[in-house]
Amino acid sequence: MRRFEKISINEYEKVLKEKCDYEDIKLPVRSTKNSAGYDFISPFSFTLNPGETIKVPSGIKVTMNADEFLAILVRSSMGFKYNVRLCNQVGIIDSDYYNNPDNEGHMFIALKNEGEKVFEVQKGDKYAQGIFQKYLLTDDDIATGDRTGGFGSTNK
């Protein structure tokens, strides 16, 4: 099963309460029937000046099949028009990130403006996209660990 969900009210109050109303959080959607990417919609307005970085709390978590991940990418127009990039180039959301104890699986999207123009996002604008993908394992895979947290939690 693949599904986007809003974060809980508890997670919202920890991270997003000062930026937007809970009702402003909208689930990602595809714009056309043949779109690969689900567009993330900003629940609040922000400005990113040249050279600046912002970590955008999406207000969204995602559940998916165990052999899948969600790739987070910038929308192509952002790169072409403004040279805005993801700080980690491609975000990888593993299936076991969902409902982890650290942050409930709340996805954050870190953007950097490497261009020369101010990049503005208004509440309700699309600012990133997510694409579901399957992955394969090696025949001798021995991974047995369980995720216990969010960002960087598997770097032991």
PDB file of C-alpha atoms in Angstrom:
ATOM      1  CA  MET A   1       0.000   0.000   0.000  1.00  0.00           C
ATOM      2  CA  ARG A   2       1.233   3.485  -0.854  1.00  0.00           C
ATOM      3  CA  ARG A   3      -0.306   6.491   0.845  1.00  0.00           C
ATOM      4  CA  PHE A   4       0.575  10.011   1.929  1.00  0.00           C
ATOM      5  CA  GLU A   5      -0.742  11.182   5.294  1.00  0.00           C
ATOM      6  CA  LYS A   6      -0.618  14.345   7.335  1.00  0.00           C
ATOM      7  CA  ILE A   7       1.555  14.207  10.408  1.00  0.00           C
ATOM      8  CA  SER A   8      -0.269  14.004  13.733  1.00  0.00           C
ATOM      9  CA  ILE A   9      -1.380  17.078  15.639  1.00  0.00           C
ATOM     10  CA  ASN A  10       1.403  16.372  18.180  1.00  0.00           C
ATOM     11  CA  GLU A  11       4.141  16.443  15.510  1.00  0.00           C
ATOM     12  CA  TYR A  12       2.516  19.511  13.907  1.00  0.00           C
ATOM     13  CA  GLU A  13       2.586  21.406  17.220  1.00  0.00           C
ATOM     14  CA  LYS A  14       6.299  20.605  17.669  1.00  0.00           C
ATOM     15  CA  VAL A  15       7.388  21.761  14.210  1.00  0.00           C
ATOM     16  CA  LEU A  16       4.805  23.640  12.157  1.00  0.00           C
ATOM     17  CA  LYS A  17       2.381  25.387  14.527  1.00  0.00           C
ATOM     18  CA  GLU A  18       4.144  28.752  14.238  1.00  0.00           C
ATOM     19  CA  LYS A  19       4.255  28.601  10.424  1.00  0.00           C
ATOM     20  CA  CYS A  20       0.754  27.503   9.333  1.00  0.00           C
ATOM     21  CA  ASP A  21      -2.604  26.083  10.321  1.00  0.00           C
ATOM     22  CA  TYR A  22      -3.007  22.301  10.332  1.00  0.00           C
ATOM     23  CA  GLU A  23      -5.618  22.631   7.574  1.00  0.00           C
ATOM     24  CA  ASP A  24      -2.985  24.285   5.338  1.00  0.00           C
ATOM     25  CA  ILE A  25      -1.127  20.955   5.041  1.00  0.00           C
ATOM     26  CA  LYS A  26      -2.140  19.381   1.721  1.00  0.00           C
ATOM     27  CA  LEU A  27      -1.237  15.870   0.578  1.00  0.00           C
ATOM     28  CA  PRO A  28       1.022  15.575  -2.484  1.00  0.00           C
ATOM     29  CA  VAL A  29      -0.796  15.074  -5.801  1.00  0.00           C
ATOM     30  CA  ARG A  30       0.083  14.325  -9.399  1.00  0.00           C
ATOM     31  CA  SER A  31      -0.775  17.133 -11.804  1.00  0.00           C
ATOM     32  CA  THR A  32      -1.459  14.973 -14.870  1.00  0.00           C
ATOM     33  CA  LYS A  33      -2.473  11.355 -15.401  1.00  0.00           C
ATOM     34  CA  ASN A  34       0.990  10.460 -16.753  1.00  0.00           C
ATOM     35  CA  SER A  35       3.062  12.392 -14.203  1.00  0.00           C
ATOM     36  CA  ALA A  36       5.621  10.262 -12.365  1.00  0.00           C
ATOM     37  CA  GLY A  37       6.002  12.723  -9.511  1.00  0.00           C
ATOM     38  CA  TYR A  38       3.656  13.657  -6.693  1.00  0.00           C
ATOM     39  CA  ASP A  39       3.975  17.418  -6.164  1.00  0.00           C
ATOM     40  CA  PHE A  40       4.554  18.635  -2.611  1.00  0.00           C
ATOM     41  CA  ILE A  41       2.501  21.726  -1.804  1.00  0.00           C
ATOM     42  CA  SER A  42       3.907  24.290   0.604  1.00  0.00           C
ATOM     43  CA  PRO A  43       1.721  24.901   3.687  1.00  0.00           C
ATOM     44  CA  PHE A  44       3.378  28.308   4.208  1.00  0.00           C
ATOM     45  CA  SER A  45       5.202  30.997   2.226  1.00  0.00           C
ATOM     46  CA  PHE A  46       8.975  31.343   2.275  1.00  0.00           C
ATOM     47  CA  THR A  47      11.727  33.238   0.479  1.00  0.00           C
ATOM     48  CA  LEU A  48      15.130  31.822  -0.347  1.00  0.00           C
ATOM     49  CA  ASN A  49      17.770  34.405  -1.207  1.00  0.00           C
ATOM     50  CA  PRO A  50      20.857  33.506  -3.264  1.00  0.00           C
ATOM     51  CA  GLY A  51      23.210  31.379  -1.163  1.00  0.00           C
ATOM     52  CA  GLU A  52      20.573  30.593   1.484  1.00  0.00           C
ATOM     53  CA  THR A  53      19.364  27.202   2.653  1.00  0.00           C
ATOM     54  CA  ILE A  54      16.008  26.286   4.201  1.00  0.00           C
ATOM     55  CA  LYS A  55      14.767  23.045   5.758  1.00  0.00           C
ATOM     56  CA  VAL A  56      11.062  22.915   4.867  1.00  0.00           C
ATOM     57  CA  PRO A  57       8.862  20.787   7.136  1.00  0.00           C
ATOM     58  CA  SER A  58       6.350  19.265   4.716  1.00  0.00           C
ATOM     59  CA  GLY A  59       3.749  18.206   7.284  1.00  0.00           C
ATOM     60  CA  ILE A  60       3.586  14.889   5.401  1.00  0.00           C
ATOM     61  CA  LYS A  61       4.589  11.296   6.068  1.00  0.00           C
ATOM     62  CA  VAL A  62       4.344   8.357   3.669  1.00  0.00           C
ATOM     63  CA  THR A  63       3.739   4.639   3.885  1.00  0.00           C
ATOM     64  CA  MET A  64       4.728   2.242   1.115  1.00  0.00           C
ATOM     65  CA  ASN A  65       5.584  -1.371   0.389  1.00  0.00           C
ATOM     66  CA  ALA A  66       8.709  -2.789   2.054  1.00  0.00           C
ATOM     67  CA  ASP A  67      10.624  -3.072  -1.252  1.00  0.00           C
ATOM     68  CA  GLU A  68      10.065   0.574  -2.247  1.00  0.00           C
ATOM     69  CA  PHE A  69      11.375   4.043  -1.479  1.00  0.00           C
ATOM     70  CA  LEU A  70      10.194   7.541  -2.231  1.00  0.00           C
ATOM     71  CA  ALA A  71      12.718   9.693  -4.110  1.00  0.00           C
ATOM     72  CA  ILE A  72      12.361  13.417  -3.330  1.00  0.00           C
ATOM     73  CA  LEU A  73      13.504  15.755  -6.103  1.00  0.00           C
ATOM     74  CA  VAL A  74      13.150  19.420  -6.928  1.00  0.00           C
ATOM     75  CA  ARG A  75      10.723  20.364  -9.639  1.00  0.00           C
ATOM     76  CA  SER A  76      12.622  20.860 -12.891  1.00  0.00           C
ATOM     77  CA  SER A  77      11.479  24.475 -13.279  1.00  0.00           C
ATOM     78  CA  MET A  78      13.134  25.372  -9.959  1.00  0.00           C
ATOM     79  CA  GLY A  79      16.512  24.143 -11.179  1.00  0.00           C
ATOM     80  CA  PHE A  80      16.257  25.674 -14.628  1.00  0.00           C
ATOM     81  CA  LYS A  81      14.861  29.070 -13.646  1.00  0.00           C
ATOM     82  CA  TYR A  82      16.454  29.634 -10.223  1.00  0.00           C
ATOM     83  CA  ASN A  83      19.237  27.047  -9.745  1.00  0.00           C
ATOM     84  CA  VAL A  84      17.505  25.830  -6.575  1.00  0.00           C
ATOM     85  CA  ARG A  85      18.647  22.377  -5.496  1.00  0.00           C
ATOM     86  CA  LEU A  86      18.004  19.856  -2.770  1.00  0.00           C
ATOM     87  CA  CYS A  87      20.817  20.011  -0.227  1.00  0.00           C
ATOM     88  CA  ASN A  88      21.247  16.236  -0.453  1.00  0.00           C
ATOM     89  CA  GLN A  89      20.638  16.221  -4.254  1.00  0.00           C
ATOM     90  CA  VAL A  90      18.061  13.393  -3.999  1.00  0.00           C
ATOM     91  CA  GLY A  91      16.130  12.604  -0.854  1.00  0.00           C
ATOM     92  CA  ILE A  92      15.565   8.910  -0.183  1.00  0.00           C
ATOM     93  CA  ILE A  93      12.636   8.063   2.088  1.00  0.00           C
ATOM     94  CA  ASP A  94      12.850   4.397   3.113  1.00  0.00           C
ATOM     95  CA  SER A  95       9.706   2.423   3.843  1.00  0.00           C
ATOM     96  CA  ASP A  96      10.721   1.999   7.500  1.00  0.00           C
ATOM     97  CA  TYR A  97      10.956   5.777   7.995  1.00  0.00           C
ATOM     98  CA  TYR A  98       7.160   5.821   8.371  1.00  0.00           C
ATOM     99  CA  ASN A  99       6.079   6.350  11.999  1.00  0.00           C
ATOM    100  CA  ASN A 100       9.635   6.143  13.364  1.00  0.00           C
ATOM    101  CA  PRO A 101       9.860   7.121  17.048  1.00  0.00           C
ATOM    102  CA  ASP A 102      11.951  10.293  16.508  1.00  0.00           C
ATOM    103  CA  ASN A 103       9.639  12.281  14.249  1.00  0.00           C
ATOM    104  CA  GLU A 104       6.799  10.001  13.131  1.00  0.00           C
ATOM    105  CA  GLY A 105       8.231   9.867   9.605  1.00  0.00           C
ATOM    106  CA  HIS A 106       7.709  13.606   9.023  1.00  0.00           C
ATOM    107  CA  MET A 107       9.493  14.454   5.773  1.00  0.00           C
ATOM    108  CA  PHE A 108      11.651  17.583   5.653  1.00  0.00           C
ATOM    109  CA  ILE A 109      12.920  18.964   2.355  1.00  0.00           C
ATOM    110  CA  ALA A 110      16.130  21.006   2.490  1.00  0.00           C
ATOM    111  CA  LEU A 111      16.566  23.472  -0.382  1.00  0.00           C
ATOM    112  CA  LYS A 112      19.501  25.688  -1.339  1.00  0.00           C
ATOM    113  CA  ASN A 113      19.384  28.638  -3.718  1.00  0.00           C
ATOM    114  CA  GLU A 114      22.609  28.375  -5.722  1.00  0.00           C
ATOM    115  CA  GLY A 115      21.393  30.919  -8.259  1.00  0.00           C
ATOM    116  CA  GLU A 116      21.495  34.695  -8.493  1.00  0.00           C
ATOM    117  CA  LYS A 117      17.752  35.399  -8.189  1.00  0.00           C
ATOM    118  CA  VAL A 118      15.490  35.372  -5.139  1.00  0.00           C
ATOM    119  CA  PHE A 119      13.297  32.256  -5.067  1.00  0.00           C
ATOM    120  CA  GLU A 120       9.841  32.761  -3.557  1.00  0.00           C
ATOM    121  CA  VAL A 121       7.293  30.098  -2.673  1.00  0.00           C
ATOM    122  CA  GLN A 122       3.784  31.128  -1.727  1.00  0.00           C
ATOM    123  CA  LYS A 123       1.515  29.033   0.452  1.00  0.00           C
ATOM    124  CA  GLY A 124      -0.088  26.517  -1.909  1.00  0.00           C
ATOM    125  CA  ASP A 125       2.806  26.488  -4.421  1.00  0.00           C
ATOM    126  CA  LYS A 126       4.445  23.237  -5.498  1.00  0.00           C
ATOM    127  CA  TYR A 127       8.081  23.098  -4.359  1.00  0.00           C
ATOM    128  CA  ALA A 128       9.282  19.478  -4.677  1.00  0.00           C
ATOM    129  CA  GLN A 129       8.159  16.145  -6.051  1.00  0.00           C
ATOM    130  CA  GLY A 130       8.227  12.559  -4.851  1.00  0.00           C
ATOM    131  CA  ILE A 131       8.521   9.482  -7.066  1.00  0.00           C
ATOM    132  CA  PHE A 132       7.897   5.952  -5.770  1.00  0.00           C
ATOM    133  CA  GLN A 133      10.462   3.377  -6.864  1.00  0.00           C
ATOM    134  CA  LYS A 134      11.101  -0.314  -6.264  1.00  0.00           C
ATOM    135  CA  TYR A 135      14.576  -1.528  -5.359  1.00  0.00           C
ATOM    136  CA  LEU A 136      16.415  -4.855  -5.491  1.00  0.00           C
ATOM    137  CA  LEU A 137      18.565  -6.676  -2.939  1.00  0.00           C
ATOM    138  CA  THR A 138      21.703  -8.716  -3.427  1.00  0.00           C
ATOM    139  CA  ASP A 139      21.336 -12.488  -3.104  1.00  0.00           C
ATOM    140  CA  ASP A 140      23.576 -12.454  -0.017  1.00  0.00           C
ATOM    141  CA  ASP A 141      21.930  -9.489   1.756  1.00  0.00           C
ATOM    142  CA  ILE A 142      22.150  -9.814   5.554  1.00  0.00           C
ATOM    143  CA  ALA A 143      20.519  -6.595   6.826  1.00  0.00           C
ATOM    144  CA  THR A 144      18.593  -7.295  10.035  1.00  0.00           C
ATOM    145  CA  GLY A 145      18.540  -3.914  11.802  1.00  0.00           C
ATOM    146  CA  ASP A 146      15.441  -1.953  12.692  1.00  0.00           C
ATOM    147  CA  ARG A 147      15.109   1.821  12.307  1.00  0.00           C
ATOM    148  CA  THR A 148      14.958   3.571  15.650  1.00  0.00           C
ATOM    149  CA  GLY A 149      14.853   7.182  14.513  1.00  0.00           C
ATOM    150  CA  GLY A 150      14.869   9.767  11.797  1.00  0.00           C
ATOM    151  CA  PHE A 151      17.728  11.611  10.075  1.00  0.00           C
ATOM    152  CA  GLY A 152      21.040   9.721  10.183  1.00  0.00           C
ATOM    153  CA  SER A 153      19.699   7.045  12.515  1.00  0.00           C
ATOM    154  CA  THR A 154      21.337   4.145  10.648  1.00  0.00           C
ATOM    155  CA  ASN A 155      24.860   5.661  10.764  1.00  0.00           C
ATOM    156  CA  LYS A 156      26.275   3.554  13.568  1.00  0.00           C
TER     157      LYS A 156
END
